[in-house]
XYZ file of N, CA and C in Angstrom:
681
model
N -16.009 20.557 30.340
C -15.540 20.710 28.960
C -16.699 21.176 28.077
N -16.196 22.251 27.438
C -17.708 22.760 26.403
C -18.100 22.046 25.011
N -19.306 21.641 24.869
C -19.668 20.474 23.765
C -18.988 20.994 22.250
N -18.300 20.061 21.960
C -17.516 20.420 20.378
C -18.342 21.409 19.386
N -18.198 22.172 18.722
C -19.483 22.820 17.447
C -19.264 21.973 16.535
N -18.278 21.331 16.269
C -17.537 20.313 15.334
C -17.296 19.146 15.392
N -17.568 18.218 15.028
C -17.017 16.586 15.287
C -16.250 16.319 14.419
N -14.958 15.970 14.370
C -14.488 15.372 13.282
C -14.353 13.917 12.892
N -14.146 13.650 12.229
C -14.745 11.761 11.843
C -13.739 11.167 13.194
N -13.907 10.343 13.653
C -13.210 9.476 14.484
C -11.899 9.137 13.505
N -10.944 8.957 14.975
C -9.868 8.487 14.084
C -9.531 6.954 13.963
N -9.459 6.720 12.929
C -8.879 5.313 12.563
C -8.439 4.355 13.490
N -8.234 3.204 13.344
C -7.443 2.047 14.021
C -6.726 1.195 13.723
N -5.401 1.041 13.376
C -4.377 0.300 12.534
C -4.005 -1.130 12.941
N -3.864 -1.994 12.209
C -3.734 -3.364 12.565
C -2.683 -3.181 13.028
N -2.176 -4.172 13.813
C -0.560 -4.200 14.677
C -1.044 -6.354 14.521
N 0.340 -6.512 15.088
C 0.501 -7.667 15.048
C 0.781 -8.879 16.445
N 0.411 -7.595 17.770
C -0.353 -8.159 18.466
C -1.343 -8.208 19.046
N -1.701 -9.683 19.678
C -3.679 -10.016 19.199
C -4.114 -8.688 20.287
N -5.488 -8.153 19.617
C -6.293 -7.235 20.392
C -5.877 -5.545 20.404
N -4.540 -5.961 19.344
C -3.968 -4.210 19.615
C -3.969 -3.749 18.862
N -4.314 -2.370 18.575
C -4.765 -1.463 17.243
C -3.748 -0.312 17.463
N -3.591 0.777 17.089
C -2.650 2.265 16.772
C -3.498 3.234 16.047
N -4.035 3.948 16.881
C -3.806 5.458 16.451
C -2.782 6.493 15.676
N -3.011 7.022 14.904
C -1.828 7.810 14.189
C -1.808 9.360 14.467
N -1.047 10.191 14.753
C -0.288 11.431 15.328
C -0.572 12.187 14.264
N 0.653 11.433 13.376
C 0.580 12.495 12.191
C 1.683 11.851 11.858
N 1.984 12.193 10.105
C 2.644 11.358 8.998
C 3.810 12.242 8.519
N 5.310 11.620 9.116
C 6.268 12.690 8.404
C 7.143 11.470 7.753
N 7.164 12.457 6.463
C 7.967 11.374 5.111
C 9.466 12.404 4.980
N 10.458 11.476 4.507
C 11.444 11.764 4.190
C 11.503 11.934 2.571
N 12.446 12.807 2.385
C 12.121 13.004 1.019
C 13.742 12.289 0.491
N 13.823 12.114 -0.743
C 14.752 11.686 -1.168
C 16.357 10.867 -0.485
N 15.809 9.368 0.504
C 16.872 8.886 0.834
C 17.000 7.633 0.563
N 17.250 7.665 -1.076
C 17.695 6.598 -1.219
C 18.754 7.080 -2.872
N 19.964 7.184 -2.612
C 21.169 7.695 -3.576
C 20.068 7.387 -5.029
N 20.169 6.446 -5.117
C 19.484 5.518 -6.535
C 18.100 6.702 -7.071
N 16.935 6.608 -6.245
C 16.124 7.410 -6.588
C 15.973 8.926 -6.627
N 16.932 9.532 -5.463
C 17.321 11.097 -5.326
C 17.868 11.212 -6.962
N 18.996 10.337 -7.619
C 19.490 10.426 -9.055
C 18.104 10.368 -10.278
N 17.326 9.550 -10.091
C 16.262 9.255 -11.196
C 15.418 10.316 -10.827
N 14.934 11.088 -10.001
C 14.456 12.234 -9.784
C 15.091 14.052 -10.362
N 16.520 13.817 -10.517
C 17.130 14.677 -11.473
C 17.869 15.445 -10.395
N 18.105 15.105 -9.145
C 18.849 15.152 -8.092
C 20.439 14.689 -7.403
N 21.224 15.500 -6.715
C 22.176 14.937 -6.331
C 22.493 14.701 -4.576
N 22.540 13.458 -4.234
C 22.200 12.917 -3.064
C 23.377 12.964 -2.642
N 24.493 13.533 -2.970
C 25.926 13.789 -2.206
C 25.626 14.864 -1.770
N 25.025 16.211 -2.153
C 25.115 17.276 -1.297
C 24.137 18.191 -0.844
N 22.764 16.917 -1.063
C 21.343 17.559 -0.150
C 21.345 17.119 1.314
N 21.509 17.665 2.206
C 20.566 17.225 3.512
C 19.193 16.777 3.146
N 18.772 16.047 4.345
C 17.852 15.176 4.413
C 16.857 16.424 5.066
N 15.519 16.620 4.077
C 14.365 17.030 4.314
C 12.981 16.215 4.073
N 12.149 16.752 5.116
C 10.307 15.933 5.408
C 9.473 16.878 5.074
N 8.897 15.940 4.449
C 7.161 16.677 4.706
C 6.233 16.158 5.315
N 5.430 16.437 5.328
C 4.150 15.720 6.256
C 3.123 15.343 5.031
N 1.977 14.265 5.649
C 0.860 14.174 5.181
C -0.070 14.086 6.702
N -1.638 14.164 5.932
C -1.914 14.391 7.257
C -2.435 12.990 7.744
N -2.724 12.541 8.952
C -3.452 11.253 9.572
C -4.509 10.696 8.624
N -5.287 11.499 8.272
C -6.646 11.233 7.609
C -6.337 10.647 6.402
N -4.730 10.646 5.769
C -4.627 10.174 4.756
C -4.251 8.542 4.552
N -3.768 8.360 5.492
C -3.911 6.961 5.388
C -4.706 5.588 5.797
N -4.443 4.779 4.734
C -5.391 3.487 4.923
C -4.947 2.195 4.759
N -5.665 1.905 5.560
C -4.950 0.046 5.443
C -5.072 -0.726 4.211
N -3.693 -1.765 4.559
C -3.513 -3.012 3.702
C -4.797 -3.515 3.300
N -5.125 -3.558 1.594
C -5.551 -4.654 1.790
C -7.229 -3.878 0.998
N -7.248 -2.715 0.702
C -8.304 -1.606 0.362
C -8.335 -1.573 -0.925
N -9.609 -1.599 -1.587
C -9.522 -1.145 -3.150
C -10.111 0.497 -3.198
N -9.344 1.341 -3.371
C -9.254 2.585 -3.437
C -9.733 3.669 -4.989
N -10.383 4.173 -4.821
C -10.601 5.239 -5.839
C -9.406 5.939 -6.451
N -9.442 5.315 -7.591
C -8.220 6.712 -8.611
C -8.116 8.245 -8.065
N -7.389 8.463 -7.672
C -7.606 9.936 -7.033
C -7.744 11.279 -8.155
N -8.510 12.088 -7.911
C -8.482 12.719 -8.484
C -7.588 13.864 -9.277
N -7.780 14.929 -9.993
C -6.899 15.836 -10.456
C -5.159 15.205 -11.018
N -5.242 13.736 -11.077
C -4.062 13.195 -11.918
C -4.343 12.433 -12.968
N -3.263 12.209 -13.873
C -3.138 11.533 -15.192
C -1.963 10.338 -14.438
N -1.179 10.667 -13.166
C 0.131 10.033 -13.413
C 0.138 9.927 -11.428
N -0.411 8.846 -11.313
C -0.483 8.175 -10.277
C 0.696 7.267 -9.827
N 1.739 7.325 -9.032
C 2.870 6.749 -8.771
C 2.878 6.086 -7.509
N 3.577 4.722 -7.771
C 3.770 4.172 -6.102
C 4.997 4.431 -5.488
N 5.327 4.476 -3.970
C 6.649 4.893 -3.584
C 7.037 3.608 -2.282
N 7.352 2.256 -2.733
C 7.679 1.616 -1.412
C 8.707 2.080 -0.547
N 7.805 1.853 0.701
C 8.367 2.469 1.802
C 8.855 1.777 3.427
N 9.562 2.061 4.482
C 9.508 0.884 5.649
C 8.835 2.431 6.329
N 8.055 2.259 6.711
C 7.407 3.110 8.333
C 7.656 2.785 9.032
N 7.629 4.029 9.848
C 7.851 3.588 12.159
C 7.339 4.642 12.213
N 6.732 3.210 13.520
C 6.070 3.868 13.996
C 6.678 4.767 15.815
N 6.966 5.953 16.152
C 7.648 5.946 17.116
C 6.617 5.622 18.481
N 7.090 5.171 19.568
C 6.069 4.748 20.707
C 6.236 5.496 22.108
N 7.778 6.537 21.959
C 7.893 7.305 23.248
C 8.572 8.218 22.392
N 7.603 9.300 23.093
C 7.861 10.742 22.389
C 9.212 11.512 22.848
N 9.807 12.321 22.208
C 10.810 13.237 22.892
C 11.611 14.193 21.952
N 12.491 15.303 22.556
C 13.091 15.766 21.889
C 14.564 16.078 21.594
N 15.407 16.138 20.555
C 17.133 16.402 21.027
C 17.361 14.611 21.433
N 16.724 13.700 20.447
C 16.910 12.743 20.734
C 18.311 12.331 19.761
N 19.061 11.335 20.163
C 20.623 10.937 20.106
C 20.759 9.922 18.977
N 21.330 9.793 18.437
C 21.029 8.466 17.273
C 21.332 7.138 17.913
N 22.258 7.269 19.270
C 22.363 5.869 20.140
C 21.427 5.491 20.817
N 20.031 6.681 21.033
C 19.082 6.439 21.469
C 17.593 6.411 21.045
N 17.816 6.786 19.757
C 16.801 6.667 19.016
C 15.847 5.413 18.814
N 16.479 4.824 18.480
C 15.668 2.977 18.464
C 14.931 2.449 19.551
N 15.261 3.189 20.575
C 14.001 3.391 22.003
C 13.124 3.723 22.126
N 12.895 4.797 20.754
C 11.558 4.843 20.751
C 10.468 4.728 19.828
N 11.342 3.433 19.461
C 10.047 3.070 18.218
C 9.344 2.029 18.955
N 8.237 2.145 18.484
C 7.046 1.021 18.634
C 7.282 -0.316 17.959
N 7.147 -0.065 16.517
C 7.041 -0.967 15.629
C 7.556 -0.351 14.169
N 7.119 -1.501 13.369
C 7.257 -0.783 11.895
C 6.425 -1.947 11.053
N 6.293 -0.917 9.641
C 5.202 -1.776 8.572
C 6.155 -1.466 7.836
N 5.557 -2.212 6.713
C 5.302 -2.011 4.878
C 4.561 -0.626 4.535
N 5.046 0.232 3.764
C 3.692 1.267 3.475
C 3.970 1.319 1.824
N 3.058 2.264 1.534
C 3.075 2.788 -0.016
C 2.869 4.410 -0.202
N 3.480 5.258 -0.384
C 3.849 6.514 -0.270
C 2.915 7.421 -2.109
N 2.329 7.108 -1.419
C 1.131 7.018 -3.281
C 1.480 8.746 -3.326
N 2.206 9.018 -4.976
C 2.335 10.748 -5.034
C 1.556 10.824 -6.619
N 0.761 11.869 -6.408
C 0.112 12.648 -8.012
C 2.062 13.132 -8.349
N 2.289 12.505 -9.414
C 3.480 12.594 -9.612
C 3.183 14.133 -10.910
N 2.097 14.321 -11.473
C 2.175 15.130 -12.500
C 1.824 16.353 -11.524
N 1.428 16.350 -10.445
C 1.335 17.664 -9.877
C 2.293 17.989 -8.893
N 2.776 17.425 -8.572
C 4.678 17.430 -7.840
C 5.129 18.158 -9.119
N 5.483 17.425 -9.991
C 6.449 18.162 -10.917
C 5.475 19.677 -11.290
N 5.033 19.802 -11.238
C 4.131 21.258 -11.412
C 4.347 22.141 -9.775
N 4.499 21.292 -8.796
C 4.542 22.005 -7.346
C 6.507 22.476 -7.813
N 6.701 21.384 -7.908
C 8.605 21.593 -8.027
C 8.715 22.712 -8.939
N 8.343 22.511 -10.122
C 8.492 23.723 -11.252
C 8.347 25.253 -10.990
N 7.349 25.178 -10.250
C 6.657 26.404 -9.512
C 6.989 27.178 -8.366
N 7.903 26.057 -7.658
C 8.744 26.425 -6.059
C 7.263 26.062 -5.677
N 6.384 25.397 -5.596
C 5.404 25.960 -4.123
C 5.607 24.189 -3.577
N 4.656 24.360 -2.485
C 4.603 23.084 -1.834
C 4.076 22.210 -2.382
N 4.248 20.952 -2.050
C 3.892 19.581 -2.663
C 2.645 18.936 -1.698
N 1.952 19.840 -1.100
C 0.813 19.174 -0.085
C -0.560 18.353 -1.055
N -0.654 18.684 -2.078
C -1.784 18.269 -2.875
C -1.345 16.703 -3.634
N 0.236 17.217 -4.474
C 0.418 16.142 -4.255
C 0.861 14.586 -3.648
N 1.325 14.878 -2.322
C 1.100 14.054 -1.387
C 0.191 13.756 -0.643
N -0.778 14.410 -0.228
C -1.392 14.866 1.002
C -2.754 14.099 0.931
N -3.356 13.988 -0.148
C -4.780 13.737 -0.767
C -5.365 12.259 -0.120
N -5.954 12.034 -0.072
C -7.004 11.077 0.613
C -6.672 9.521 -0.460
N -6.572 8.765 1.000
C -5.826 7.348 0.741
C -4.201 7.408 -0.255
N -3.339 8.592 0.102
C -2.000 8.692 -0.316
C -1.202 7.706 0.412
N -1.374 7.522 1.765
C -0.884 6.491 2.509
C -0.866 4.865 3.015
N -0.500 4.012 2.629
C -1.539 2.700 2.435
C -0.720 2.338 3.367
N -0.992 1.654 4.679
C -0.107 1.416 5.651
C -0.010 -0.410 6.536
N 1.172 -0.966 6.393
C 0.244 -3.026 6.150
C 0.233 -2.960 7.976
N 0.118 -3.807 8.412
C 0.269 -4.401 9.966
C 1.793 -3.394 10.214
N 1.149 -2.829 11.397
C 2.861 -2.359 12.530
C 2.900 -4.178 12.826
N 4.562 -4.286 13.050
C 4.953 -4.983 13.884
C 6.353 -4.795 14.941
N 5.494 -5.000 16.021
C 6.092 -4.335 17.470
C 7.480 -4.913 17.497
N 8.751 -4.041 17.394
C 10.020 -4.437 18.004
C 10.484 -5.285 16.737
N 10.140 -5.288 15.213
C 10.918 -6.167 14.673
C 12.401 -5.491 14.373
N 13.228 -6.158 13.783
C 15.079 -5.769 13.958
C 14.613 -4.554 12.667
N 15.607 -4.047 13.221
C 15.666 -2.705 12.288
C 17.076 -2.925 11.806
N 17.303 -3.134 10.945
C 18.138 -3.672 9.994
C 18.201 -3.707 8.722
N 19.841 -2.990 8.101
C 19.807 -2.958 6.732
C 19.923 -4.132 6.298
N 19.981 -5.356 6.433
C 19.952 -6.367 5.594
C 18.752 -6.853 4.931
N 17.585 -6.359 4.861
C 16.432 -6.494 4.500
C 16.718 -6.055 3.149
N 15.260 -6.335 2.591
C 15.185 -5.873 0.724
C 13.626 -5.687 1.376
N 13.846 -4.074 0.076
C 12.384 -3.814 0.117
C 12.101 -4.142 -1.232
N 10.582 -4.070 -1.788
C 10.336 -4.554 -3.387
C 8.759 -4.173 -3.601
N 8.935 -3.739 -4.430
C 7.566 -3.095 -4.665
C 7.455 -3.729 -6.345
N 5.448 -4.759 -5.975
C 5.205 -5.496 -7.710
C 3.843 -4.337 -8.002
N 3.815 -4.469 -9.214
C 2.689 -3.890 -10.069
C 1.882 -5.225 -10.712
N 0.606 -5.879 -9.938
C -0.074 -7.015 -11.088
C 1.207 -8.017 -10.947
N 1.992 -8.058 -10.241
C 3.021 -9.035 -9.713
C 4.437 -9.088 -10.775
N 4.451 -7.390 -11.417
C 5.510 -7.214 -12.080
C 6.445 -6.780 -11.020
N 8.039 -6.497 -11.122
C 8.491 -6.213 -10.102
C 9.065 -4.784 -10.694
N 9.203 -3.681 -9.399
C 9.612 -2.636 -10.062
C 10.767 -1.823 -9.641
N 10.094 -2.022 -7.761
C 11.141 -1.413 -6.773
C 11.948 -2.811 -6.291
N 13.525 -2.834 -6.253
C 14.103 -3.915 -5.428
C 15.530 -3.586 -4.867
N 15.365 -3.328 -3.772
C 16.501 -2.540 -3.218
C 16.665 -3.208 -1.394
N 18.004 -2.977 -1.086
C 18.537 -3.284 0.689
C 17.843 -2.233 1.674
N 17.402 -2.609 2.554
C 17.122 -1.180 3.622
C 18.408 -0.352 3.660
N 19.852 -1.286 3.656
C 21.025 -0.417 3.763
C 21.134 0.464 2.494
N 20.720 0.656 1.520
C 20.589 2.004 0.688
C 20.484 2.982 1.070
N 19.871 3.085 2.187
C 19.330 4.517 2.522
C 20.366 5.263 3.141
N 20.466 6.627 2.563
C 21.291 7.657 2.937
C 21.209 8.206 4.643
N 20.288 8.759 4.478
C 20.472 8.206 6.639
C 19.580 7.427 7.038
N 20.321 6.373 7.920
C 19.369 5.235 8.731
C 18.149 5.941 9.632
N 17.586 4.864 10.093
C 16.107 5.182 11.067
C 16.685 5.966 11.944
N 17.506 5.663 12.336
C 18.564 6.064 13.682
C 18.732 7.577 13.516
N 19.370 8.032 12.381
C 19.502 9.197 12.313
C 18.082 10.271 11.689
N 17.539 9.430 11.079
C 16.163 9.963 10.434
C 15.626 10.604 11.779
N 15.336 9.851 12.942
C 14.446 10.364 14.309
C 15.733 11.203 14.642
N 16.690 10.710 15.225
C 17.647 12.067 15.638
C 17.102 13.247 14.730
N 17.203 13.411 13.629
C 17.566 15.002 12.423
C 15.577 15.366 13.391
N 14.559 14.510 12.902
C 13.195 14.705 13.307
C 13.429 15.991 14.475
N 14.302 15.080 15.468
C 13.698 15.463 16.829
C 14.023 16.522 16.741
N 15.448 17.197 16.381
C 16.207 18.439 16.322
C 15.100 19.010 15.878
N 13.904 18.867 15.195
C 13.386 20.240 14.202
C 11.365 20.148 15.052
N 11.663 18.990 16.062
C 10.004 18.909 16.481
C 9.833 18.132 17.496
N 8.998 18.149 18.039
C 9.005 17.122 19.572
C 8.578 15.607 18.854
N 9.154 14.734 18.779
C 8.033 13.688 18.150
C 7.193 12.900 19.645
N 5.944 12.673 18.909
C 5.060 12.090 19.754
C 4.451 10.749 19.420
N 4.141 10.294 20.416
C 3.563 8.601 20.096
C 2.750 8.652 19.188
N 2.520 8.142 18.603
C 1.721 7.489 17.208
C 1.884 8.412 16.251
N 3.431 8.963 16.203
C 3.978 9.706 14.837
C 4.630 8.501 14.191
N 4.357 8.608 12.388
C 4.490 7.348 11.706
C 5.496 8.145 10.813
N 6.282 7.767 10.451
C 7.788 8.591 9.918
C 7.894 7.094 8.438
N 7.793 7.884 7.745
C 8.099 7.368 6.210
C 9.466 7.244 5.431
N 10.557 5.970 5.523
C 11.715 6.060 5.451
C 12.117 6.468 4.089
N 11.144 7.381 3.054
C 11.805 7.513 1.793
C 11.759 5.834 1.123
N 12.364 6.511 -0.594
C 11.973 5.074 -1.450
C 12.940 4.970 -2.189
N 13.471 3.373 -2.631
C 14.337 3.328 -3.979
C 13.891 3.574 -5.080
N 14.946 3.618 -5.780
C 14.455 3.867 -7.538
C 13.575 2.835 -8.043
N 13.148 3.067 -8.978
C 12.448 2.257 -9.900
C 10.464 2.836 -9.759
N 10.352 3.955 -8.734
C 8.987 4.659 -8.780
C 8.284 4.707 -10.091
N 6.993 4.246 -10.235
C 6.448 4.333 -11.409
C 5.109 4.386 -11.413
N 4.110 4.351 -12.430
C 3.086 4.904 -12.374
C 2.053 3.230 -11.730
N 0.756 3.655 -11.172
C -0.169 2.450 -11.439
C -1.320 2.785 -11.979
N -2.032 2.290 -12.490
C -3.386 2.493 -13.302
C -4.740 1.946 -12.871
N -5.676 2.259 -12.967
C -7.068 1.898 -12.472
C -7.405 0.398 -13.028
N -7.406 -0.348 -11.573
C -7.499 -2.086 -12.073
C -6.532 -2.432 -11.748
N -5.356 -2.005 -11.340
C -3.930 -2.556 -11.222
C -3.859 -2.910 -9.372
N -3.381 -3.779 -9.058
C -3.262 -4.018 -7.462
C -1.581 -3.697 -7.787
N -0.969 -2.996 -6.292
C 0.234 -2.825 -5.665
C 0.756 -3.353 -4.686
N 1.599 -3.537 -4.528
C 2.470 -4.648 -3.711
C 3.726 -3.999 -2.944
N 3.785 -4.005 -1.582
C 5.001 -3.745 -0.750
C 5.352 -4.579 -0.247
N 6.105 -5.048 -0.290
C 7.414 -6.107 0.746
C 8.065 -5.491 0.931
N 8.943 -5.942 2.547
C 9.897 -5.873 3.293
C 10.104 -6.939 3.948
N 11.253 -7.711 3.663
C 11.625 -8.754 4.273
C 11.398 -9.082 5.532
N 10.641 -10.348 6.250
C 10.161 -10.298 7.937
C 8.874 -9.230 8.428
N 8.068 -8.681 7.458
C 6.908 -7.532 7.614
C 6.016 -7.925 6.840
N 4.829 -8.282 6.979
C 3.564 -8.509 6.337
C 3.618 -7.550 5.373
N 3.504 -7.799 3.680
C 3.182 -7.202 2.622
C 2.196 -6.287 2.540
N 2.232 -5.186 1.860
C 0.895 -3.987 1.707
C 0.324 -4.136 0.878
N -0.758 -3.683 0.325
C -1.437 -4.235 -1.180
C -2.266 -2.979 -1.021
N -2.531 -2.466 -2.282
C -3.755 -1.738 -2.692
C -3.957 -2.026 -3.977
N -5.537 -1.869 -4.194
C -6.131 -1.776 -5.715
C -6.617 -0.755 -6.093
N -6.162 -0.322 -7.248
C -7.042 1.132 -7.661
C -8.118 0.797 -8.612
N -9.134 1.419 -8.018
C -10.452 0.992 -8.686
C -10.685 2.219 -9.931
């Protein structure tokens, strides 16, 4: 093998929630608008969009539990609670009866968007990579291996322990199930791809000094502080 000209930083190691086991990440595909409630507060109609992703890249996310730098080039810093999965066997033209086979696990995350440069990407038609994409956008709590994937959960996202986001996993316009089915149709997914289930309404800004909060019922909470 010929010596790299390049090193790139090592990649990360994600808490999981059993003892001694860490996760590597693939690469980060988010769903965009599936949750009826927030597709509407966004100025959207969730009866007659299909379900579209974008990516962020690996490098962008960071663990529970980090006090993080205000990111740059925004005025209007927004949190987006989220459930992640993580998938654990790759494949493609996968079935929605068979989908749940190949998840690993799942967390708590926080889907952090420069919300004033989205609406400038949207306005403009171009892509939204800057404002998603940017360094520590992804805050990601403990995977935990095999918990029930189930709409009876509530997700809830506090600001400084205000509450903002509070919504059922069953909100969501397509389940996990079908989220990896639509995936697979459009890409091979591979192990340590972390798929972002979209967010309820109530998205709002956080401010420098403010800690954030993800719950999901039965999933270790996410937290970040913006310094």
């Amino acid at each position: 093998m010929p010596q790299l000209a390049v090193q790139p930083p090592a990649a990360p190691v994600f808490a999981t929630d059993q003892p001694g086991t860490g996760v590597r990440l693939h690469r980060v595909l988010c769903v965009g608008r599936n949750y009826a409630d927030h597709a509407r507060e966004m100025g959207n109609d969730p009866d007659r969009e299909p379900p579209f992703f974008f990516l962020k890249p690996a490098s962008a996310v960071v663990s529970s539990g980090k006090t993080i730098p205000y990111p740059p080039a925004t005025q209007d810093l927004h949190h987006e609670a989220e459930l992640a999965v993580l998938i654990g066997t790759g494949g493609a033209d996968i079935s929605p009866d068979d989908a749940l086979t190949h998840v690993w696990g799942q967390a708590a995350a926080n889907d952090l968007t420069r919300r004033d440069l989205q609406a400038q990407a949207k306005q403009m038609r171009r892509p939204w990579d800057m404002a998603k994409g940017f360094d520590n956008s992804a805050v990601l709590g403990t995977v935990h291996k095999g918990a029930a994937l189930d709409g009876d959960r509530f997700i809830r996202c506090r600001v400084d322990g205000a509450l903002r986001q509070d919504a059922p996993l069953s909100a969501m316009i397509w389940p996990v199930e079908e989220i990896i089915a639509h995936l697979s149709r459009l890409l091979t997914l591979q192990p340590g791809d972390l798929i972002l289930t979209g967010t309820p309404a109530g998205v709002g800004p956080i401010a420098r000094g403010e800690t954030c909060t993800v719950e999901i019922d039965g999933l270790e909470a996410t937290t970040v502080t913006l310094d």
